[in-house]
């Protein structure tokens, strides 16, 4: 049986159970947090709050969250370990880099003489996170994360996508891409990752659920990609009705084995003043799938077997080595 790395060490993929494929624990601008301390940030309190929220989610029936928080989103694996020690839920952590434009200056003047993505020092860091562990914690990343937004394939974004593709080719670790379906950026991601030798069956096109464009979604799925219908609760981008109608229609067309479900929620995100979040996205929390989304899918004829495929079998296959 293949094993997958989590914040508490390796777990048999068969034991991942119900898996939400894109949830954050913390999203932070670490440099800002350290320099401009927030009144509502108390390290101990935030860790306890995260553990409480994840324990509540586990109670509801979710066994594993897949957390694509990487450089650019405030990754701190020591903080995640503190949370993981207080909850039974599995937390799978990532390596990679989150940017819509440039790479951080740290990388700008490193690897200038590289002749391939495999020779990029960025790739070596990603591979080390996957194989040796992250920042001396012993916790290993189990997947790679990159982004291509509305800005498209900027030189920085291309460099990260290629490094992620090369790290995947070297290790077999699966990939999650933050995409912007409004500009069909998943197609560009697919092209670049394929050129780096990626196995598209190991690629989640994240935020695919932000569109109801069935042709676009079918193109990605027919190429082998998994569709991340992973922003339930962000009704401002696409309302719940359209999100569930789209998943139900894809399931009806036979694509259940290409769909994963999630919220892209977090226990704490510093991108917004905390008090405005419930106002603009009242359903954007870990309980929304159980409360509203799964009942709405069942109402639309999605079967229990299809739901199981999306929540259990597809994540298990994604994290199983050698597809
Ligand atoms: Zn996210």
mmCIF file of N, CA and C in Angstrom, residues 3 47 169 197 265 274 309:
data_model
loop_
_atom_site.group_PDB
_atom_site.id
_atom_site.type_symbol
_atom_site.label_atom_id
_atom_site.label_comp_id
_atom_site.label_asym_id
_atom_site.label_seq_id
_atom_site.Cartn_x
_atom_site.Cartn_y
_atom_site.Cartn_z
ATOM 1 N N UNK A 3 2.030 5.008 0.752
ATOM 2 C CA UNK A 3 1.844 5.926 1.861
ATOM 3 C C UNK A 3 1.961 7.347 1.367
ATOM 4 N N UNK A 47 -3.509 29.024 17.064
ATOM 5 C CA UNK A 47 -3.259 27.582 16.941
ATOM 6 C C UNK A 47 -4.413 26.806 17.578
ATOM 7 N N UNK A 169 8.378 15.559 -12.241
ATOM 8 C CA UNK A 169 8.996 14.527 -13.085
ATOM 9 C C UNK A 169 10.075 13.769 -12.298
ATOM 10 N N UNK A 197 6.997 17.200 -18.943
ATOM 11 C CA UNK A 197 6.858 15.750 -18.731
ATOM 12 C C UNK A 197 5.849 15.358 -17.674
ATOM 13 N N UNK A 265 -11.041 27.347 1.945
ATOM 14 C CA UNK A 265 -11.249 28.142 3.159
ATOM 15 C C UNK A 265 -9.993 28.064 4.024
ATOM 16 N N UNK A 274 -10.899 40.623 9.523
ATOM 17 C CA UNK A 274 -11.654 39.422 9.897
ATOM 18 C C UNK A 274 -13.166 39.632 9.883
ATOM 19 N N UNK A 309 -16.614 8.836 -4.919
ATOM 20 C CA UNK A 309 -15.530 8.935 -5.906
ATOM 21 C C UNK A 309 -14.818 10.278 -5.779
#
